[in-house]
Coordinates of C-alpha atoms in Angstrom, one line a residue:
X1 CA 49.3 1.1 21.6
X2 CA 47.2 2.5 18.6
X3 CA 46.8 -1.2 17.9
X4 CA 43.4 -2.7 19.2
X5 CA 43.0 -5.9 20.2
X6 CA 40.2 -8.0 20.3
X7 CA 40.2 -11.7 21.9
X8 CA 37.8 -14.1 22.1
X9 CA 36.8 -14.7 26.0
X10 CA 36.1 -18.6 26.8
X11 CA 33.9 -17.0 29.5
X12 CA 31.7 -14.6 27.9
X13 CA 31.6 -16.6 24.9
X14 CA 32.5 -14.0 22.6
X15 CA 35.0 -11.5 21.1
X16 CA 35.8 -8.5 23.4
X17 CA 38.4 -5.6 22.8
X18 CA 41.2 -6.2 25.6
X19 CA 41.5 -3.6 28.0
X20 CA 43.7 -4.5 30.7
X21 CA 43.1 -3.9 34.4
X22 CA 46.4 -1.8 34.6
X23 CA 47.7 -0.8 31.9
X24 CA 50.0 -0.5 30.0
X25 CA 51.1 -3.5 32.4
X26 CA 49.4 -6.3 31.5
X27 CA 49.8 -10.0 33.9
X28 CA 48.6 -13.5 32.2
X29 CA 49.1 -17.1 33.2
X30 CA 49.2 -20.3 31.3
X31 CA 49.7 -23.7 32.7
X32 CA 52.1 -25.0 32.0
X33 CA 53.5 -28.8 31.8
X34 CA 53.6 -31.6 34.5
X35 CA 57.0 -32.9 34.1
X36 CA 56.9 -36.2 34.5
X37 CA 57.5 -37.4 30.1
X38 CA 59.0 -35.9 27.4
X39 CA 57.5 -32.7 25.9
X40 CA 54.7 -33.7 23.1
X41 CA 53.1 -31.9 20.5
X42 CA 50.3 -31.5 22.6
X43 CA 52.5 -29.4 24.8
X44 CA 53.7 -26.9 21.7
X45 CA 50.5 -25.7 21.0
X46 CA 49.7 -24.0 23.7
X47 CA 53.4 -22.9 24.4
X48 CA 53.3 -21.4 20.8
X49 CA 50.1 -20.4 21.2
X50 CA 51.1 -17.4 24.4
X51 CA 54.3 -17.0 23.1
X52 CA 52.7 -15.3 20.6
X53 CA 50.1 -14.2 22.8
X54 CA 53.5 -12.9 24.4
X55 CA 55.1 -11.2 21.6
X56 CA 52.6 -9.3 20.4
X57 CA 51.3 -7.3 23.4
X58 CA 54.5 -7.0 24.0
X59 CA 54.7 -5.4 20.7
X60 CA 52.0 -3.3 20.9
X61 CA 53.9 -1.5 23.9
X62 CA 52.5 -3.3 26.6
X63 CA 54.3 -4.4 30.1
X64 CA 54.1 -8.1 30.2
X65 CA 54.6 -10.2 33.2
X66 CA 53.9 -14.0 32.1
X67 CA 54.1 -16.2 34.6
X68 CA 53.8 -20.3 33.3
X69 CA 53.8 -23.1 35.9
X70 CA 55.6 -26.0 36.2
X71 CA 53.2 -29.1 37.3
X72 CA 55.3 -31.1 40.0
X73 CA 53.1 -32.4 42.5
X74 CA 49.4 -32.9 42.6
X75 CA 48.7 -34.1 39.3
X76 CA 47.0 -37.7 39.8
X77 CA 46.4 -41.0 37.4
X78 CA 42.8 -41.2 36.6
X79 CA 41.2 -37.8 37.9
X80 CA 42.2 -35.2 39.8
X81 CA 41.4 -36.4 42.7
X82 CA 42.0 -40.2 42.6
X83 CA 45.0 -42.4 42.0
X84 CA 49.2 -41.9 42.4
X85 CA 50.7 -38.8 41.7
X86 CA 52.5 -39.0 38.2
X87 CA 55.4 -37.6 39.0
X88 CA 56.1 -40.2 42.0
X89 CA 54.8 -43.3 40.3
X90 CA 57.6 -42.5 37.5
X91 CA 60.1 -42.2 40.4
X92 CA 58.5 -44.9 42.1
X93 CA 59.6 -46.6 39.0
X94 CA 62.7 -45.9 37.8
X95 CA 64.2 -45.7 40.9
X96 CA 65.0 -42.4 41.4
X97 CA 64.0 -39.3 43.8
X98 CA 60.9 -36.9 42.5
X99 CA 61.9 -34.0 42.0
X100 CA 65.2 -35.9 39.6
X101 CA 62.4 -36.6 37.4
X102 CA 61.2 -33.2 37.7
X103 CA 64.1 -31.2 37.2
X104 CA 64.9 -33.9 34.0
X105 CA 62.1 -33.3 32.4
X106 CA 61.8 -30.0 33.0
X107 CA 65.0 -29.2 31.3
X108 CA 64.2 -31.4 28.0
X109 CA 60.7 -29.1 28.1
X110 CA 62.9 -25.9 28.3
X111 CA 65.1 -27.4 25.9
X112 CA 62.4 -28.1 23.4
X113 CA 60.9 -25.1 23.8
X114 CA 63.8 -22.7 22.7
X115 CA 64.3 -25.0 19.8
X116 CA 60.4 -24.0 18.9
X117 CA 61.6 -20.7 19.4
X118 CA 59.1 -19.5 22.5
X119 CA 60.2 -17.3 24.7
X120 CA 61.0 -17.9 28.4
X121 CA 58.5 -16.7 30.9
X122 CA 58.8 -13.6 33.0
X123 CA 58.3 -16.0 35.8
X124 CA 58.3 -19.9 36.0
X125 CA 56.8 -21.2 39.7
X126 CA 56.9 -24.3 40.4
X127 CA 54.2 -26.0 42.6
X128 CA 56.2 -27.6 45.0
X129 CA 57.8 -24.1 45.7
X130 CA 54.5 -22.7 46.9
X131 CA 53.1 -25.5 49.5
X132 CA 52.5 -22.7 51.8
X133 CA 50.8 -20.6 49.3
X134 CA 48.7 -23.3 48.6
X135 CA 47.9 -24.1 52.5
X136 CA 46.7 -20.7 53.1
X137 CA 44.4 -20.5 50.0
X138 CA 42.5 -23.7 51.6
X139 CA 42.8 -22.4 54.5
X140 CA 40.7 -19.4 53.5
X141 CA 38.1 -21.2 51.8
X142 CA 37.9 -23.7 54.8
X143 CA 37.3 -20.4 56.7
X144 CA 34.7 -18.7 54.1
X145 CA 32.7 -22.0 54.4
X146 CA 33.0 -23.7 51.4
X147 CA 35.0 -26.7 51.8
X148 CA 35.2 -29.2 54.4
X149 CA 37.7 -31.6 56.3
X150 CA 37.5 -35.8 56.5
X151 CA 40.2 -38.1 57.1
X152 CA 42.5 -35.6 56.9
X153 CA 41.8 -34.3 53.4
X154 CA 39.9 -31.3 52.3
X155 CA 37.3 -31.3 49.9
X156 CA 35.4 -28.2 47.9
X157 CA 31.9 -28.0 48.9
X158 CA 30.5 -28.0 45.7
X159 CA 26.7 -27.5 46.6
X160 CA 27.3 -25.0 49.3
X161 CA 29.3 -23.2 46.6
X162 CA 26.8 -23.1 44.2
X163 CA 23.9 -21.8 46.3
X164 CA 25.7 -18.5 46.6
X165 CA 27.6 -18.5 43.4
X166 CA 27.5 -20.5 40.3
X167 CA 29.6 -23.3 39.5
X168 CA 30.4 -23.8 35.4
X169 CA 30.1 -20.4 34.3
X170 CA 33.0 -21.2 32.1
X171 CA 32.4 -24.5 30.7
X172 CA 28.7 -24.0 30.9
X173 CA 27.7 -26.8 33.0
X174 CA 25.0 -27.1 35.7
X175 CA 25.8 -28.5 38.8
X176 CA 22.9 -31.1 38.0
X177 CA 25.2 -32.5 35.2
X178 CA 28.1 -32.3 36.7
X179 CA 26.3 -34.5 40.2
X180 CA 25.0 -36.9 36.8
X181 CA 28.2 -37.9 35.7
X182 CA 30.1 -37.7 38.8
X183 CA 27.4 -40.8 39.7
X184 CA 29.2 -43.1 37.4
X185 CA 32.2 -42.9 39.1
X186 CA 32.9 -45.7 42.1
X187 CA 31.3 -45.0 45.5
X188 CA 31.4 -41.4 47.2
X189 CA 34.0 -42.5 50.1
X190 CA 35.3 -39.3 51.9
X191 CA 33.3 -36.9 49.8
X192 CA 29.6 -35.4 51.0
X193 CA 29.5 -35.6 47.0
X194 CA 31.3 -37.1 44.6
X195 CA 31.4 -33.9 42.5
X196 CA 33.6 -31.9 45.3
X197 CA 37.5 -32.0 44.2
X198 CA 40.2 -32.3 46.7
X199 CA 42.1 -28.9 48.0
X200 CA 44.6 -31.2 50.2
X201 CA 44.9 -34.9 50.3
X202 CA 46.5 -36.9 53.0
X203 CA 49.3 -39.1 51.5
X204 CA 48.9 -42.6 52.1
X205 CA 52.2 -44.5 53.8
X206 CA 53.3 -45.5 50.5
X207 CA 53.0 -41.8 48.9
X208 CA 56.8 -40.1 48.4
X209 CA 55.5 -36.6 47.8
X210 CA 54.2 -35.2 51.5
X211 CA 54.3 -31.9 53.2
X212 CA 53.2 -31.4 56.7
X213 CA 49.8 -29.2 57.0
X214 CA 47.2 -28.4 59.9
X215 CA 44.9 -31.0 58.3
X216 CA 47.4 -33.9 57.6
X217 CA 50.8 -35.0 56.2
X218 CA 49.7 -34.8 52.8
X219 CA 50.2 -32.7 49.3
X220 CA 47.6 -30.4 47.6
X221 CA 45.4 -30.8 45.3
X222 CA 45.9 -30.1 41.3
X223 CA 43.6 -27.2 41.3
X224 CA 45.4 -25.5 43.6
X225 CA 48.6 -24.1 42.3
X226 CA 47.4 -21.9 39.4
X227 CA 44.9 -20.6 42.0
X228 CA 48.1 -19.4 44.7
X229 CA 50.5 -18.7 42.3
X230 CA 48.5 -16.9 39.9
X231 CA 47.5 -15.3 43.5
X232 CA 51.1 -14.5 44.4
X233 CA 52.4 -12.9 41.2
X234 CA 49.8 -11.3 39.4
X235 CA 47.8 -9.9 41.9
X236 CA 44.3 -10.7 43.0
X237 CA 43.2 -9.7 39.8
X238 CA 44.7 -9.7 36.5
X239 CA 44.1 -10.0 32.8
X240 CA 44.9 -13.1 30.9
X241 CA 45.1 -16.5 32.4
X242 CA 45.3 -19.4 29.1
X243 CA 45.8 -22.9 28.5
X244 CA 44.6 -26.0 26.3
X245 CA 40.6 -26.2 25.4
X246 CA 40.7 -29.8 27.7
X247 CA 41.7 -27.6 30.6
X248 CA 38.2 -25.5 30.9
X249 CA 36.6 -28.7 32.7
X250 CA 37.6 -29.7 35.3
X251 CA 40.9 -27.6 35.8
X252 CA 40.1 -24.2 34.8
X253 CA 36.4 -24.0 36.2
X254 CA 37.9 -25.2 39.9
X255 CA 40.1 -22.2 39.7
X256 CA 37.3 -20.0 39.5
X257 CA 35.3 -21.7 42.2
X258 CA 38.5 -21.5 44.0
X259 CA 38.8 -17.7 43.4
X260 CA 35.6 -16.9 44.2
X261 CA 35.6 -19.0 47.5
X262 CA 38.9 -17.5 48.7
X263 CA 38.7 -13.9 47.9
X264 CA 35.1 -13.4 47.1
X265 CA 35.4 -12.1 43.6
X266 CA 36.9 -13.5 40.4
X267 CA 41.0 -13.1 40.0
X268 CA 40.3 -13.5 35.6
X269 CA 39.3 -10.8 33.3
X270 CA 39.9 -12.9 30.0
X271 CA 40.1 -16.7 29.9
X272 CA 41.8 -17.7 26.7
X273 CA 41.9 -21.1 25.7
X274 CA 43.4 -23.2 22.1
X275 CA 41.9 -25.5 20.4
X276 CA 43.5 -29.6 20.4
X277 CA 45.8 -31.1 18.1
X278 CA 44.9 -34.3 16.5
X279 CA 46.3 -37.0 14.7
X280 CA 44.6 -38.2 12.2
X281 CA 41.3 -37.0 13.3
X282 CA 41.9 -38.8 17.2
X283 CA 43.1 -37.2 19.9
X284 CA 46.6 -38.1 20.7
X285 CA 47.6 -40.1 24.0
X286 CA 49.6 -42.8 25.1
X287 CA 46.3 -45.0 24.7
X288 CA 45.9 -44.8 21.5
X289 CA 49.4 -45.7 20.5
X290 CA 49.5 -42.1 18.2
X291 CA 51.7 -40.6 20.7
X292 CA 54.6 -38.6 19.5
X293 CA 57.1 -36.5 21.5
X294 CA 58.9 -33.2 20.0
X295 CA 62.3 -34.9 19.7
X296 CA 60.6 -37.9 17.4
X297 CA 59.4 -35.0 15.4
X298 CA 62.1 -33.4 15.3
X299 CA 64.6 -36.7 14.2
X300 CA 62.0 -38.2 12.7
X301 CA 62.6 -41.6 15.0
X302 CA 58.7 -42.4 15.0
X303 CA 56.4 -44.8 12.6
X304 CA 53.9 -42.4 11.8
X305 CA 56.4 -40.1 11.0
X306 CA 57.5 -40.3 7.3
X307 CA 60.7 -38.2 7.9
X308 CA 61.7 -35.6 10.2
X309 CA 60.5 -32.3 10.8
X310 CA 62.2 -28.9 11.9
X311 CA 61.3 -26.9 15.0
X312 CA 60.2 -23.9 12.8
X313 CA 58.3 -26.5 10.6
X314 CA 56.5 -27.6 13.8
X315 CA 55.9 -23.8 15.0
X316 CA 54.9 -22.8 11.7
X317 CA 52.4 -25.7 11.5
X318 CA 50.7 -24.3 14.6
X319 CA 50.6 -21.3 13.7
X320 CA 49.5 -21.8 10.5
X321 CA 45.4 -22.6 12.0
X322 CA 43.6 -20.0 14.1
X323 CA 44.6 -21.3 17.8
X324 CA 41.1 -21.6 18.2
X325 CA 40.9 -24.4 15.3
X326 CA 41.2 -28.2 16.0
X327 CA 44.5 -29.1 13.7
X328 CA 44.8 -32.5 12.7
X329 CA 48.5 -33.8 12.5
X330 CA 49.7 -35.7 9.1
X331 CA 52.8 -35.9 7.1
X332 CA 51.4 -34.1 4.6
X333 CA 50.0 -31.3 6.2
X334 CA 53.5 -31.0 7.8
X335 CA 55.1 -31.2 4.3
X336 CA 53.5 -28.4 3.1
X337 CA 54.4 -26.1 6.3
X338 CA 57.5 -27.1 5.5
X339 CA 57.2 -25.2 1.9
X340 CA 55.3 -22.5 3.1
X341 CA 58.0 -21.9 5.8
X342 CA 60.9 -22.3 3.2
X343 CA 59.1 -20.0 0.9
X344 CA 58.7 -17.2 3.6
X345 CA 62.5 -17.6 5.1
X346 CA 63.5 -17.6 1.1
X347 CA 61.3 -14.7 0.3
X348 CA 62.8 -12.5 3.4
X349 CA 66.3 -13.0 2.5
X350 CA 65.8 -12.4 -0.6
X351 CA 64.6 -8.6 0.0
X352 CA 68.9 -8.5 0.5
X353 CA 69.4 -9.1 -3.6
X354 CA 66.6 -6.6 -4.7
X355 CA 67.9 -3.1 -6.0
X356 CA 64.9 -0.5 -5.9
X357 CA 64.1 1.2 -9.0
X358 CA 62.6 4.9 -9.4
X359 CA 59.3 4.5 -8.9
X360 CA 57.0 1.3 -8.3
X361 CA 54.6 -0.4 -10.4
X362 CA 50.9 -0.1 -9.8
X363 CA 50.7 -4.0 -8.9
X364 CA 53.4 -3.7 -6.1
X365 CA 52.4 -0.5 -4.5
X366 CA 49.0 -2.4 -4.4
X367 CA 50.1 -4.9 -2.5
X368 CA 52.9 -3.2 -0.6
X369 CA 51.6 -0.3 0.5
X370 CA 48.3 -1.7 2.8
X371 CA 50.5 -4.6 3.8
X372 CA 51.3 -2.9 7.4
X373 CA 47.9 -2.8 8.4
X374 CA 45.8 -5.6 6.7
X375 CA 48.6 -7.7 9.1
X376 CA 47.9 -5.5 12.0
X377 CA 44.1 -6.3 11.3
X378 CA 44.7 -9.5 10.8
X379 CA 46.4 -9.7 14.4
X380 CA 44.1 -7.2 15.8
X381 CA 41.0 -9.7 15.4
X382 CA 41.6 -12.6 18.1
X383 CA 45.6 -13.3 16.7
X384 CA 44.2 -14.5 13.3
X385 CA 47.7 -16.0 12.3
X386 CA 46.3 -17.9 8.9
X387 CA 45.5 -14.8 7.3
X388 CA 48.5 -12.9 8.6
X389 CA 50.3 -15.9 6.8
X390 CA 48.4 -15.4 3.9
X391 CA 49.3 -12.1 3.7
X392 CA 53.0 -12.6 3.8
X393 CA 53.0 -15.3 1.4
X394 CA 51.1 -12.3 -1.7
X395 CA 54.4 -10.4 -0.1
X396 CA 56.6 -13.4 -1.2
X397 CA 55.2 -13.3 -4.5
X398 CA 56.2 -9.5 -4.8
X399 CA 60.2 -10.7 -3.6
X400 CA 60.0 -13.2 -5.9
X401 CA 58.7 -11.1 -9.0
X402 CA 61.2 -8.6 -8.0
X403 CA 64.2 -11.0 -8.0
X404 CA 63.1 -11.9 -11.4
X405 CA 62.7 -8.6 -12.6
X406 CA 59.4 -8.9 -13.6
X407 CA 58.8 -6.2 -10.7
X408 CA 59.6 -2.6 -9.9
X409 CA 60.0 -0.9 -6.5
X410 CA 61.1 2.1 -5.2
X411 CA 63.0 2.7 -2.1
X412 CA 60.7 3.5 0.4
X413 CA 58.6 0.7 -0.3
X414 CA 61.2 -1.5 -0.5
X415 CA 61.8 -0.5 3.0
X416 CA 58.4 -0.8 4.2
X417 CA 58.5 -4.0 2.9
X418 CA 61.1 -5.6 4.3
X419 CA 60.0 -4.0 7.9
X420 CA 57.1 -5.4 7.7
X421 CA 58.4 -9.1 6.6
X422 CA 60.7 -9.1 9.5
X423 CA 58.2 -7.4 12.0
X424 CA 55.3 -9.7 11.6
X425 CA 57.3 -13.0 10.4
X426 CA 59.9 -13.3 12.8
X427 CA 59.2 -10.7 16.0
X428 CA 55.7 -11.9 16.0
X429 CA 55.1 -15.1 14.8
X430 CA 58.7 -16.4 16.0
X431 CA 59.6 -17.2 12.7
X432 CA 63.2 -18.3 11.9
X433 CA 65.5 -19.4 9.0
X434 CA 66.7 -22.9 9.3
X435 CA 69.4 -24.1 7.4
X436 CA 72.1 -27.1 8.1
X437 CA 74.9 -25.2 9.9
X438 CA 71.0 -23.0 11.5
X439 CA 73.3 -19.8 10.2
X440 CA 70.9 -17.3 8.1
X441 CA 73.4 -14.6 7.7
X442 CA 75.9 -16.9 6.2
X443 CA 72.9 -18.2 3.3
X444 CA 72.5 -13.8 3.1
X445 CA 76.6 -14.0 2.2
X446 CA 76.1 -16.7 -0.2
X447 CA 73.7 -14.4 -2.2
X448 CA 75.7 -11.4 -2.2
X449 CA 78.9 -13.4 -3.5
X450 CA 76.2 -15.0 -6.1
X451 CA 75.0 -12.3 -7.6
X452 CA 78.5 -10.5 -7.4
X453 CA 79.8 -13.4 -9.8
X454 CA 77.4 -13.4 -11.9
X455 CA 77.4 -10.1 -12.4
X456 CA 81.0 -11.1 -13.9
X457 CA 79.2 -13.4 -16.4
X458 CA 76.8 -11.0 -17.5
X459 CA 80.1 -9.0 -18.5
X460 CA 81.6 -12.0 -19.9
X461 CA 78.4 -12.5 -22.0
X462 CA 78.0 -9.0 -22.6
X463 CA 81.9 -9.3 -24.1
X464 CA 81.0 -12.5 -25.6
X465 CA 82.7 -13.9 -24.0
X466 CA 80.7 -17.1 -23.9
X467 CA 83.6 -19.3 -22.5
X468 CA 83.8 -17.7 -19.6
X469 CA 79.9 -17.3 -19.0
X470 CA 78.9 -20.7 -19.4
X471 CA 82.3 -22.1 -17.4
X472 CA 80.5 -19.4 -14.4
X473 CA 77.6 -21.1 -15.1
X474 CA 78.5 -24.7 -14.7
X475 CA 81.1 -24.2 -11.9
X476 CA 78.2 -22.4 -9.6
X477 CA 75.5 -25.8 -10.9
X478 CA 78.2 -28.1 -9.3
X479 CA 78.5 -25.9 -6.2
X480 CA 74.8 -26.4 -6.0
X481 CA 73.2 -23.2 -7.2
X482 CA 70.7 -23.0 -10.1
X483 CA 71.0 -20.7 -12.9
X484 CA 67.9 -19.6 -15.3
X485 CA 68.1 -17.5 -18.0
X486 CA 65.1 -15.8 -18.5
X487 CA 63.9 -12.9 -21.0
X488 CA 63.1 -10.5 -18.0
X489 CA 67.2 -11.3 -16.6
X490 CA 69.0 -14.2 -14.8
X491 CA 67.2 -16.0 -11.8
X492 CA 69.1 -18.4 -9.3
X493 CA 68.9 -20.3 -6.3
X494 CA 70.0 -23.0 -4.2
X495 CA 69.6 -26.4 -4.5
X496 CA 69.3 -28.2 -0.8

């Protein structure tokens, strides 16, 4: 762990060197999705996002335990406090029992997210698996004085909160603001203020979703879950806990007040949060009729969509912005991922084909030779994955100059190169060829037997034998390869 980090810390507003409570073991939570649709690409940016979060602290020797939740109950239409759960109305509608919608949907997340290439949790809760959990954190703030009972729901005292603690620390909100615009809403019903958020709701006799409590049959609130869970498996305290930028208000500063009201002290050290993805400069929803799922991305089976676009084109368009960034979807943005990704997965198998030479040139070792740690740098300030990727790409210049002979390396840095292609490309950014049959070691044997037979023609031509080197020629052009000859030697590749 010579490595050091810095993040950026929604709560302090600012970049701080990462210092985990107990290291080298290191707990974070993201929220995860509420399965009641087909996974978005609203969803792969924060899945991308700590996935790489993931791999890297992993990386830097670090004992992970990432815990993401599954959203199954709690999650209602119009607020988070208002409204049918999301979940039941879609099984309300098609018929079918909740938690069949949950577990279907929750498989075609999973599904798309191993086709995105991010890594499975160390632990995945699920909030209807922690109803008790849940219980006994309202329970304690009930007890601590800071929320209260009526009609059989429980409410967060917002007011009482806030006159020993401050609620919006992390959004930055006053409780003023927050009263102001809670005002708008309809009229204050069971709540001393329209601001408080529910901790447990009592289910109406139409409600599917129910769990008995002391308060009511009923089901908990939204808030709730990251709170217990978070609770359960980190610990009290622990380091990371992330999610999307539209999560800080209301979601992320209830946790807090939760937190606080429960145990008396704050469970976060470093809130991390990404940025949104747009399309075409509007946010995407099901509203604005701009909303497309992974699976139309990746088939292309969408109008916006001009054709269709890989997994690793999607990842690599992510990670392509600082995750702080807003990145604004279009086809031609994703077209040119698509090169940039090509020209990286080229590049690195490539390194196979190149035979080192004596000694380097200067230009090379220039670029070679610092490439370890500018990356590392790169990384090292708040996961800054554009210039990492900018870096790479002067590296794929260098494979390419060297496959065309235009470029001398010697052994070593050969090596070091191609450790540090693999290293930062695929362990870190989760970077990985893509080809028809999705078999990169077979395109690797193509190469060898490529440059084996052509070899043979540079015998042949050597012989003159031009016969048989321009018959080797031809036959590879209608296998589909392309064959230059240049005055610095013979360049090829494949035509897909």
């Amino acid at each position: 762990m010579q490595q050091r980090l810095i993040i950026y810390n929604t709560l302090t507003r600012q970049k701080e060197r990462f210092e985990p409570l107990h290291a080298p073991n290191v707990g974070m939570y993201v929220c995860g999705p509420t399965v009641y649709g087909d996974p978005h690409l609203g969803h792969a940016r924060p899945a991308i996002t700590f996935d790489l979060v993931f791999r890297y602290l992993k990386h830097l020797g670090y004992k992970v335990r990432y815990v993401r939740n599954i959203t199954d109950v709690g999650h209602l239409e119009h607020d988070a406090d208002e409204g049918e759960d999301k979940i039941a109305k879609k099984a309300r509608l098609e018929q079918l029992e909740p938690m069949e919608i949950a577990q279907y949907y929750t498989h075609r997340y999973h599904q798309a997210m191993d086709a995105l290439n991010v890594l499975r949790p160390s632990i995945e809760p699920c909030a209807t698996g922690h109803i008790i959990e849940q219980q006994q954190l309202v329970q304690q703030i009930l007890d601590n004085g800071f929320a209260y009972e009526s009609n059989g729901s429980i409410y967060f005292d917002i007011e009482a909160y806030n006159q020993q603690h401050r609620y919006g620390i992390l959004s930055g909100r006053s409780l003023e603001n927050i009263k102001d615009e809670s005002r708008e809403l309809a009229g204050i019903g069971e709540k001393k203020n329209q601001a408080d958020f529910a901790l447990w709701k009592k289910a109406q006799p139409e409600h599917i979703m129910r769990w008995p409590s002391p308060w009511s049959d009923g089901f908990p609130g939204w808030h709730c879950e990251c709170t217990a869970m978070g609770r359960k498996y980190l610990g009290e305290q622990f380091d990371i806990h992330g999610g999307g930028m539209d999560l800080v208000f209301p979601h992320h500063e209830c946790e807090i007040a939760q937190a606080v009201a429960s145990m008396g002290h704050q469970a976060v050290k470093y809130w991390m949060h990404n940025n949104m993805l747009t399309i075409n400069g509007q946010k995407m929803g099901k509203s604005y009729n701009n909303f497309i799922t992974l699976e139309q991305f990746f088939t292309g089976n969408h109008p916006l969509l001009e054709k269709a676009y890989s997994p690793m084109t999607i990842r690599f368009f992510v990670l392509s912005a600082h995750y702080r960034g807003t990145v604004d979807f279009s086809n031609e943005a994703l077209s040119a991922a698509e090169k940039g990704l090509e020209k990286m997965m080229n590049a690195i198998s490539d390194l196979n084909r190149i035979q080192p030479a004596a000694k380097c040139d200067a230009e090379t070792e220039r670029i070679v030779k610092p490439l370890r740690q500018k990356c590392y740098d790169a990384m090292n300030d708040d996961l800054a994955t554009p210039q990492v990727i900018s870096l790479l790409f002067e590296a794929c210049t260098v494979v390419n100059k060297l496959v065309d002979h235009k470029a001398t390396i010697c052994a070593d840095c050969l090596k070091e190169l191609s450790e540090v292609m693999h290293l930062f490309a695929e362990d870190i950014l989760g970077l990985k060829a893509e080809s028809g049959s999705g078999n990169a070691e077979r395109e690797q044997a193509y190469g060898k037997v490529v440059d084996m037979v052509l070899d043979l023609r540079a015998k042949a031509k050597a012989a003159k034998d031009w016969a048989t080197s321009d018959q080797i020629r031809d036959e590879l052009a209608a296998a589909g390869f392309e064959v230059k000859d240049t005055k610095d030697g013979v360049t090829w590749k494949l035509n897909k």
